[in-house]
């Protein structure tokens, strides 16, 4: 379904190397995008909107590992949030990531915010992975609360720094200020930079900045046809068990959580505005690619399920991706099937960095070329996967295919799902039992 690409067709060595800012929200789905005024105006309208961008594993750590290395989870070895970072590190994955590629290409690199789940388990608390010049990352083992919005600890380049719960210490704002500092320093040294910034929003408990806590109080969660799906008898038992164990999730629950999720993203939206304004002031905006995306999606009541992620449904696997930058025409729409495994090779191609031979994804940089004479051959399907089948998953495990017009899933207990996304975009009718033997064999 995919092939690696190390070409640099969009990179001209005679041009100054472009900067890269990669902004990744945590658990953001498409329903939140309309509320991000600055992000829509400054990135979406000034660049490209990807309407079919997917994560190959709809949960934080596996998705983040795939973004860092351009690999499917079965090649990173990270299928779940735990052991997460420790698994990634023990397999030697930190030694060869987008950070080391960019560092070798002469870039100053920075990572800020949430890294891989359970960082820094198994290593020193001050550990900084190879390739990162500037490191400002939340420590799971040191956090003093259940989240990273307030009362958290950052590893700031080997120094552990405590933050409290004052308005000035709200984590998204702290990251924004550190990003501004990093960009200003890079401008002074005239070094091309790669900034990977990962705020915690809108991850639960979706705590907003104090200044946003009274905004959008009347918004309602957009409820599609799959919300509180009346008949879930077609769903696998493993899915119905999640519903039973999670308890009821009512309309009021969805609306209340949605308000908090919207509020928590407003500081991220302000971060986008601040960074774009800074780049404009520094004269760097026209030579900077800005990516905006999420590590996975989120469901809230669809298929009569409680809020969460990890499932092979559209709400979880299909997420926003917006990119602006040199050569990307405003208001571009890209409909081809792209994925998180494509991020690292795309950034490598845009910057002239050399990616690794192990990459599963492909650069989609050629989609930005409006003058391209002939379309390049592209994928028609993606693998989706959760859970380590060899050692068993404590939550859920499956392997599946997300095609252009269908999704097929095999669960660890042998149950299967198949949805015709043209006739049934809300995935209301599992028609796996109507498939003939030959089709099932091919899909398997």
Short mmCIF file of C-alpha atoms in Angstrom, two decimals:
data_model
loop_
_atom_site.label_atom_id
_atom_site.label_comp_id
_atom_site.label_asym_id
_atom_site.label_seq_id
_atom_site.Cartn_x
_atom_site.Cartn_y
_atom_site.Cartn_z
CA UNK A 1 0.00 0.00 0.00
CA UNK A 2 2.93 2.36 0.50
CA UNK A 3 6.50 2.81 -0.57
CA UNK A 4 9.29 4.90 0.88
CA UNK A 5 10.56 7.96 -0.91
CA UNK A 6 13.86 9.75 -0.43
CA UNK A 7 13.60 12.13 -3.40
CA UNK A 8 14.00 15.87 -3.02
CA UNK A 9 12.06 17.03 -6.06
CA UNK A 10 10.56 20.06 -4.24
CA UNK A 11 13.84 21.17 -2.66
CA UNK A 12 16.11 23.58 -4.54
CA UNK A 13 19.60 23.72 -2.96
CA UNK A 14 19.98 27.27 -4.29
CA UNK A 15 17.09 28.50 -2.12
CA UNK A 16 17.50 29.17 1.60
CA UNK A 17 16.38 26.09 3.57
CA UNK A 18 12.78 26.48 4.74
CA UNK A 19 11.87 26.44 8.40
CA UNK A 20 9.40 23.87 9.72
CA UNK A 21 6.87 24.33 12.54
CA UNK A 22 4.89 21.20 13.35
CA UNK A 23 1.99 21.81 15.75
CA UNK A 24 0.23 18.70 17.03
CA UNK A 25 -2.80 18.80 19.29
CA UNK A 26 -3.64 15.86 21.55
CA UNK A 27 -6.93 13.99 20.85
CA UNK A 28 -8.33 16.65 18.50
CA UNK A 29 -11.08 15.65 16.08
CA UNK A 30 -12.67 17.54 13.17
CA UNK A 31 -15.55 18.90 15.27
CA UNK A 32 -13.19 21.37 16.99
CA UNK A 33 -11.72 22.89 13.84
CA UNK A 34 -14.52 25.43 13.16
CA UNK A 35 -13.80 27.13 16.51
CA UNK A 36 -10.14 27.87 15.69
CA UNK A 37 -10.47 31.27 14.03
CA UNK A 38 -6.78 32.09 13.68
CA UNK A 39 -5.76 28.58 12.65
CA UNK A 40 -8.35 28.51 9.87
CA UNK A 41 -7.52 32.00 8.63
CA UNK A 42 -3.73 31.79 8.85
CA UNK A 43 -3.06 28.17 7.91
CA UNK A 44 -6.09 26.61 6.20
CA UNK A 45 -7.02 29.60 4.05
CA UNK A 46 -3.39 30.43 3.31
CA UNK A 47 -2.41 26.86 2.49
CA UNK A 48 -3.67 23.31 2.04
CA UNK A 49 -6.47 21.45 3.78
CA UNK A 50 -6.20 17.64 3.72
CA UNK A 51 -9.65 16.07 3.69
CA UNK A 52 -8.49 12.44 3.88
CA UNK A 53 -5.61 12.42 6.35
CA UNK A 54 -5.52 9.45 8.72
CA UNK A 55 -3.57 8.09 11.65
CA UNK A 56 -2.64 4.44 11.27
CA UNK A 57 -3.14 3.83 15.00
CA UNK A 58 -5.72 6.07 16.70
CA UNK A 59 -4.06 6.45 20.09
CA UNK A 60 -1.38 8.80 21.35
CA UNK A 61 1.92 6.93 21.64
CA UNK A 62 1.75 4.64 18.58
CA UNK A 63 0.70 7.59 16.42
CA UNK A 64 3.48 9.81 17.75
CA UNK A 65 6.05 7.07 17.19
CA UNK A 66 4.86 6.73 13.59
CA UNK A 67 5.18 10.48 13.05
CA UNK A 68 8.74 10.53 14.40
CA UNK A 69 9.96 7.66 12.18
CA UNK A 70 7.51 7.40 9.28
CA UNK A 71 6.71 3.79 10.17
CA UNK A 72 3.65 1.71 10.90
CA UNK A 73 3.29 0.56 14.53
CA UNK A 74 4.26 -3.01 13.62
CA UNK A 75 7.66 -1.60 12.61
CA UNK A 76 8.16 0.88 15.46
CA UNK A 77 7.06 -1.88 17.86
CA UNK A 78 4.79 0.60 19.69
CA UNK A 79 1.16 -0.56 19.65
CA UNK A 80 -0.12 1.00 22.87
CA UNK A 81 0.47 3.88 25.28
CA UNK A 82 2.12 1.58 27.80
CA UNK A 83 5.04 0.81 27.86
CA UNK A 84 5.12 3.60 25.25
CA UNK A 85 8.31 5.65 25.48
CA UNK A 86 10.25 2.83 27.14
CA UNK A 87 9.36 0.44 24.31
CA UNK A 88 10.33 3.03 21.69
CA UNK A 89 13.63 3.73 23.41
CA UNK A 90 14.55 0.10 24.13
CA UNK A 91 14.13 -0.79 20.45
CA UNK A 92 16.69 1.89 19.54
CA UNK A 93 14.13 4.00 17.69
CA UNK A 94 15.31 7.28 19.22
CA UNK A 95 18.62 6.98 17.39
CA UNK A 96 17.04 7.51 13.95
CA UNK A 97 14.08 9.90 13.75
CA UNK A 98 13.02 13.04 11.92
CA UNK A 99 15.07 14.92 14.53
CA UNK A 100 18.36 13.23 13.60
CA UNK A 101 17.60 13.60 9.88
CA UNK A 102 16.99 17.34 10.29
CA UNK A 103 20.01 17.76 12.53
CA UNK A 104 22.24 16.17 9.87
CA UNK A 105 20.74 18.54 7.30
CA UNK A 106 21.97 21.53 9.31
CA UNK A 107 18.77 22.42 11.15
CA UNK A 108 18.43 23.63 14.72
CA UNK A 109 15.78 21.40 16.25
CA UNK A 110 13.38 21.80 19.15
CA UNK A 111 10.69 19.64 20.76
CA UNK A 112 8.21 21.20 23.17
CA UNK A 113 5.26 19.74 25.09
CA UNK A 114 4.08 16.16 25.27
CA UNK A 115 6.46 13.56 23.83
CA UNK A 116 5.79 9.82 23.97
CA UNK A 117 3.57 8.47 26.73
CA UNK A 118 5.33 7.64 30.02
CA UNK A 119 8.49 9.58 29.12
CA UNK A 120 11.08 9.24 30.70
CA UNK A 121 10.43 5.70 31.99
CA UNK A 122 13.55 3.53 31.89
CA UNK A 123 16.05 6.39 31.47
CA UNK A 124 17.37 9.30 33.52
CA UNK A 125 14.80 12.01 34.21
CA UNK A 126 17.03 14.48 32.39
CA UNK A 127 17.35 12.32 29.26
CA UNK A 128 17.16 14.12 25.90
CA UNK A 129 16.81 11.91 22.79
CA UNK A 130 19.34 12.26 19.96
CA UNK A 131 18.81 15.00 17.40
CA UNK A 132 17.07 17.59 19.58
CA UNK A 133 19.05 20.79 20.26
CA UNK A 134 16.31 22.32 22.38
CA UNK A 135 14.14 20.12 24.62
CA UNK A 136 11.19 21.37 26.73
CA UNK A 137 9.11 18.27 27.47
CA UNK A 138 6.54 17.23 30.10
CA UNK A 139 7.72 14.54 32.52
CA UNK A 140 5.07 11.93 33.24
CA UNK A 141 6.90 10.62 36.32
CA UNK A 142 7.16 14.09 37.84
CA UNK A 143 3.71 15.50 37.24
CA UNK A 144 1.89 16.64 40.34
CA UNK A 145 -1.62 16.41 38.87
CA UNK A 146 -3.54 14.12 36.55
CA UNK A 147 -2.82 16.24 33.49
CA UNK A 148 -0.27 18.59 31.94
CA UNK A 149 -2.28 21.82 31.96
CA UNK A 150 -1.11 22.99 35.41
CA UNK A 151 1.19 21.65 38.17
CA UNK A 152 3.59 19.95 35.78
CA UNK A 153 7.34 19.54 35.34
CA UNK A 154 9.30 20.26 32.16
CA UNK A 155 12.69 18.82 31.31
CA UNK A 156 14.25 21.98 29.94
CA UNK A 157 17.47 20.84 28.30
CA UNK A 158 18.44 18.63 31.22
CA UNK A 159 17.08 20.86 33.98
CA UNK A 160 13.81 19.88 35.69
CA UNK A 161 11.58 22.93 36.12
CA UNK A 162 8.41 22.96 38.26
CA UNK A 163 5.31 24.87 37.17
CA UNK A 164 2.31 25.62 39.35
CA UNK A 165 -1.28 26.59 38.69
CA UNK A 166 -1.14 30.35 38.17
CA UNK A 167 -2.60 31.80 34.99
CA UNK A 168 0.91 32.55 33.72
CA UNK A 169 1.91 28.90 34.13
CA UNK A 170 -0.89 27.48 31.99
CA UNK A 171 1.08 25.02 29.88
CA UNK A 172 -0.07 26.03 26.39
CA UNK A 173 0.97 29.63 27.08
CA UNK A 174 4.30 28.51 28.54
CA UNK A 175 5.00 26.48 25.40
CA UNK A 176 4.01 29.41 23.20
CA UNK A 177 6.47 31.70 24.98
CA UNK A 178 9.27 29.14 24.74
CA UNK A 179 8.53 28.66 21.02
CA UNK A 180 8.80 32.43 20.51
CA UNK A 181 12.12 32.41 22.34
CA UNK A 182 13.41 29.53 20.19
CA UNK A 183 12.36 31.19 16.91
CA UNK A 184 13.95 34.49 17.91
CA UNK A 185 17.22 32.74 18.78
CA UNK A 186 17.18 30.91 15.45
CA UNK A 187 16.60 34.19 13.63
CA UNK A 188 19.60 35.73 15.37
CA UNK A 189 21.88 32.83 14.41
CA UNK A 190 20.36 32.66 10.88
CA UNK A 191 19.91 28.94 11.30
CA UNK A 192 17.03 27.09 9.65
CA UNK A 193 14.89 25.56 12.36
CA UNK A 194 12.59 22.61 12.94
CA UNK A 195 10.15 23.20 15.80
CA UNK A 196 7.89 20.34 16.93
CA UNK A 197 5.39 21.69 19.44
CA UNK A 198 2.80 19.44 21.08
CA UNK A 199 0.39 21.09 23.54
CA UNK A 200 -1.77 18.89 25.75
CA UNK A 201 -5.11 20.31 24.60
CA UNK A 202 -7.78 19.17 24.06
CA UNK A 203 -6.89 15.96 25.95
CA UNK A 204 -9.00 15.33 29.04
CA UNK A 205 -9.71 16.91 31.45
CA UNK A 206 -9.60 19.62 28.75
CA UNK A 207 -8.76 22.39 31.19
CA UNK A 208 -9.00 25.80 29.51
CA UNK A 209 -6.84 28.81 30.23
CA UNK A 210 -8.59 30.92 32.90
CA UNK A 211 -9.30 33.68 30.37
CA UNK A 212 -11.28 31.23 28.23
CA UNK A 213 -13.31 29.49 30.92
CA UNK A 214 -16.49 31.51 30.28
CA UNK A 215 -16.42 31.38 26.48
CA UNK A 216 -18.55 29.19 24.19
CA UNK A 217 -20.64 27.95 27.10
CA UNK A 218 -23.65 27.36 24.86
CA UNK A 219 -22.02 25.31 22.10
CA UNK A 220 -23.39 21.85 21.44
CA UNK A 221 -21.53 18.82 20.21
CA UNK A 222 -22.40 18.17 16.54
CA UNK A 223 -24.23 14.87 16.62
CA UNK A 224 -24.21 12.87 13.39
CA UNK A 225 -26.34 9.88 12.52
CA UNK A 226 -24.10 7.51 14.47
CA UNK A 227 -24.53 9.43 17.75
CA UNK A 228 -26.41 7.15 20.15
CA UNK A 229 -26.80 4.59 17.38
CA UNK A 230 -30.06 2.83 18.21
CA UNK A 231 -29.18 -0.66 17.01
CA UNK A 232 -25.62 -1.80 17.67
CA UNK A 233 -26.33 -5.51 17.30
CA UNK A 234 -24.22 -5.52 14.11
CA UNK A 235 -21.17 -4.34 16.05
CA UNK A 236 -18.63 -6.92 17.30
CA UNK A 237 -19.05 -8.08 20.87
CA UNK A 238 -15.70 -6.52 21.74
CA UNK A 239 -17.12 -3.10 20.76
CA UNK A 240 -20.41 -3.64 22.59
CA UNK A 241 -18.46 -4.59 25.71
CA UNK A 242 -16.77 -1.19 25.65
CA UNK A 243 -20.22 0.37 25.70
CA UNK A 244 -21.28 -1.76 28.63
CA UNK A 245 -18.15 -1.16 30.70
CA UNK A 246 -18.06 2.57 29.94
CA UNK A 247 -21.56 3.32 31.16
CA UNK A 248 -24.06 5.70 29.64
CA UNK A 249 -22.86 8.82 27.85
CA UNK A 250 -25.79 11.17 27.48
CA UNK A 251 -26.38 14.18 25.27
CA UNK A 252 -25.61 16.47 28.19
CA UNK A 253 -22.31 14.67 28.80
CA UNK A 254 -21.27 15.17 25.19
CA UNK A 255 -22.21 18.85 25.18
CA UNK A 256 -20.45 19.56 28.49
CA UNK A 257 -17.25 17.85 27.41
CA UNK A 258 -17.37 19.55 24.02
CA UNK A 259 -17.52 22.99 25.69
CA UNK A 260 -14.36 22.18 27.64
CA UNK A 261 -12.60 20.81 24.56
CA UNK A 262 -13.41 23.94 22.56
CA UNK A 263 -12.25 26.19 25.40
CA UNK A 264 -8.98 24.30 25.86
CA UNK A 265 -8.13 24.72 22.16
CA UNK A 266 -8.50 28.51 22.21
CA UNK A 267 -5.01 28.97 23.71
CA UNK A 268 -3.62 26.73 20.97
CA UNK A 269 -5.36 28.94 18.42
CA UNK A 270 -3.78 31.98 20.02
CA UNK A 271 -0.41 30.24 19.83
CA UNK A 272 -0.83 29.88 16.06
CA UNK A 273 -1.58 33.61 15.79
CA UNK A 274 1.43 34.57 17.90
CA UNK A 275 3.83 32.37 15.93
CA UNK A 276 2.59 33.61 12.55
CA UNK A 277 2.86 37.23 13.69
CA UNK A 278 6.40 36.63 14.94
CA UNK A 279 7.46 34.99 11.69
CA UNK A 280 6.01 37.92 9.76
CA UNK A 281 7.88 40.40 11.93
CA UNK A 282 11.12 38.43 11.51
CA UNK A 283 10.70 38.19 7.77
CA UNK A 284 10.55 34.37 8.00
CA UNK A 285 6.89 33.66 7.26
CA UNK A 286 7.29 33.21 3.50
CA UNK A 287 10.03 30.64 4.08
CA UNK A 288 8.32 28.59 6.80
CA UNK A 289 6.08 25.55 6.49
CA UNK A 290 3.53 25.38 9.30
CA UNK A 291 1.79 22.04 9.91
CA UNK A 292 -1.28 21.76 12.15
CA UNK A 293 -2.70 18.36 13.06
CA UNK A 294 -3.53 15.93 15.87
CA UNK A 295 -2.11 12.62 17.04
CA UNK A 296 -5.54 10.95 16.82
CA UNK A 297 -9.24 11.70 16.70
CA UNK A 298 -11.91 11.26 19.35
CA UNK A 299 -15.43 9.86 19.60
CA UNK A 300 -18.12 11.11 21.96
CA UNK A 301 -21.30 9.07 21.84
CA UNK A 302 -20.97 7.70 18.31
CA UNK A 303 -22.17 4.08 18.06
CA UNK A 304 -23.58 4.59 21.56
CA UNK A 305 -20.06 4.51 22.99
CA UNK A 306 -18.66 6.67 25.80
CA UNK A 307 -16.00 9.24 24.96
CA UNK A 308 -12.63 7.89 23.85
CA UNK A 309 -10.37 6.85 20.99
CA UNK A 310 -8.49 3.71 19.83
CA UNK A 311 -11.32 2.42 17.59
CA UNK A 312 -11.24 1.91 13.81
CA UNK A 313 -14.12 4.32 13.21
CA UNK A 314 -13.83 7.54 11.22
CA UNK A 315 -14.10 9.77 14.29
CA UNK A 316 -10.88 8.23 15.65
CA UNK A 317 -8.71 7.59 12.59
CA UNK A 318 -9.48 10.60 10.36
CA UNK A 319 -8.03 13.84 11.73
CA UNK A 320 -7.34 17.42 10.56
CA UNK A 321 -4.16 18.30 8.69
CA UNK A 322 -3.51 21.87 7.55
CA UNK A 323 -0.25 23.08 5.99
CA UNK A 324 0.89 26.47 4.71
CA UNK A 325 4.30 27.32 3.31
CA UNK A 326 6.43 28.12 0.27
CA UNK A 327 4.84 26.97 -2.99
CA UNK A 328 1.48 26.04 -1.44
CA UNK A 329 -1.32 28.02 -3.02
CA UNK A 330 -3.99 29.48 -0.69
CA UNK A 331 -7.23 27.52 -0.35
CA UNK A 332 -5.74 24.30 -1.71
CA UNK A 333 -7.69 21.11 -1.02
CA UNK A 334 -5.88 17.76 -1.07
CA UNK A 335 -8.21 14.77 -1.23
CA UNK A 336 -5.69 11.95 -1.62
CA UNK A 337 -5.35 9.44 1.21
CA UNK A 338 -2.44 10.59 3.37
CA UNK A 339 -1.34 9.50 6.82
CA UNK A 340 0.89 10.17 9.81
CA UNK A 341 3.52 7.79 8.39
CA UNK A 342 3.93 10.34 5.56
CA UNK A 343 4.82 13.29 7.79
CA UNK A 344 8.52 12.53 8.34
CA UNK A 345 9.37 11.77 4.69
CA UNK A 346 7.41 14.85 3.57
CA UNK A 347 9.33 17.14 5.91
CA UNK A 348 12.56 15.50 4.75
CA UNK A 349 11.74 16.20 1.11
CA UNK A 350 10.68 19.79 1.75
CA UNK A 351 13.96 20.54 3.52
CA UNK A 352 16.44 18.42 1.58
CA UNK A 353 17.06 16.17 4.56
CA UNK A 354 17.65 12.48 3.92
CA UNK A 355 15.13 10.09 5.40
CA UNK A 356 15.85 6.47 6.31
CA UNK A 357 15.43 3.31 4.24
CA UNK A 358 13.05 1.87 6.84
CA UNK A 359 10.35 4.49 6.18
CA UNK A 360 6.91 3.04 5.33
CA UNK A 361 5.28 6.34 4.40
CA UNK A 362 5.73 8.47 1.31
CA UNK A 363 6.31 12.17 0.83
CA UNK A 364 3.20 13.98 -0.31
CA UNK A 365 5.11 17.19 -1.12
CA UNK A 366 4.37 16.78 -4.84
CA UNK A 367 0.70 17.49 -4.14
CA UNK A 368 1.71 21.11 -3.52
CA UNK A 369 3.01 21.47 -7.08
CA UNK A 370 0.22 23.05 -9.11
CA UNK A 371 2.29 22.72 -12.30
CA UNK A 372 2.78 18.96 -12.04
CA UNK A 373 2.30 17.54 -15.53
CA UNK A 374 1.03 14.11 -14.58
CA UNK A 375 -0.32 12.81 -11.28
CA UNK A 376 1.95 10.38 -9.48
CA UNK A 377 0.77 6.91 -8.56
CA UNK A 378 -0.60 7.03 -5.03
CA UNK A 379 -2.00 4.67 -2.43
CA UNK A 380 -5.55 3.40 -2.35
CA UNK A 381 -5.50 1.94 1.17
CA UNK A 382 -3.85 2.14 4.59
CA UNK A 383 -3.20 -0.35 7.35
CA UNK A 384 -4.76 0.49 10.73
CA UNK A 385 -3.61 -1.37 13.82
CA UNK A 386 -3.91 -1.32 17.61
CA UNK A 387 -2.58 -3.69 20.25
CA UNK A 388 0.29 -6.17 20.39
CA UNK A 389 -1.22 -9.46 19.21
CA UNK A 390 1.81 -11.46 20.38
CA UNK A 391 1.55 -10.56 24.04
CA UNK A 392 -2.12 -9.67 24.15
CA UNK A 393 -3.67 -6.26 24.64
CA UNK A 394 -5.18 -5.14 27.94
CA UNK A 395 -7.72 -2.98 26.12
CA UNK A 396 -8.36 -3.85 22.47
CA UNK A 397 -6.38 -5.21 19.54
CA UNK A 398 -7.18 -5.30 15.83
CA UNK A 399 -5.75 -5.05 12.34
CA UNK A 400 -7.63 -3.44 9.50
CA UNK A 401 -7.62 -1.75 6.11
CA UNK A 402 -8.99 1.71 5.49
CA UNK A 403 -9.59 1.81 1.74
CA UNK A 404 -10.80 4.73 -0.33
CA UNK A 405 -14.42 3.61 0.02
CA UNK A 406 -14.44 0.98 2.76
CA UNK A 407 -13.00 -0.12 6.08
CA UNK A 408 -12.34 -3.74 7.02
CA UNK A 409 -11.27 -4.82 10.53
CA UNK A 410 -10.22 -8.11 12.16
CA UNK A 411 -10.28 -8.16 15.97
CA UNK A 412 -8.04 -10.37 18.10
CA UNK A 413 -11.03 -12.53 19.08
CA UNK A 414 -11.81 -13.33 15.43
CA UNK A 415 -14.72 -10.92 14.94
CA UNK A 416 -14.71 -8.79 11.78
CA UNK A 417 -16.26 -5.58 10.49
CA UNK A 418 -16.76 -4.21 6.99
CA UNK A 419 -18.37 -0.89 6.12
CA UNK A 420 -19.18 0.51 2.69
CA UNK A 421 -18.28 4.15 3.30
CA UNK A 422 -20.04 5.36 0.15
CA UNK A 423 -23.43 3.87 1.05
CA UNK A 424 -22.86 4.04 4.81
CA UNK A 425 -20.52 6.94 5.76
CA UNK A 426 -21.59 6.81 9.42
CA UNK A 427 -20.68 3.10 9.71
CA UNK A 428 -24.12 2.05 10.91
CA UNK A 429 -24.30 -1.33 9.17
CA UNK A 430 -21.56 -3.91 9.48
CA UNK A 431 -21.94 -6.01 6.31
CA UNK A 432 -18.98 -8.34 6.84
CA UNK A 433 -21.33 -11.34 6.77
CA UNK A 434 -22.35 -10.49 3.19
CA UNK A 435 -18.81 -10.74 1.79
CA UNK A 436 -17.94 -13.81 -0.25
CA UNK A 437 -15.12 -16.14 0.68
CA UNK A 438 -12.74 -14.85 -1.97
CA UNK A 439 -13.18 -11.21 -0.91
CA UNK A 440 -12.63 -12.11 2.75
CA UNK A 441 -9.51 -14.04 1.83
CA UNK A 442 -8.10 -11.08 -0.08
CA UNK A 443 -8.84 -8.65 2.74
CA UNK A 444 -7.32 -11.00 5.31
#
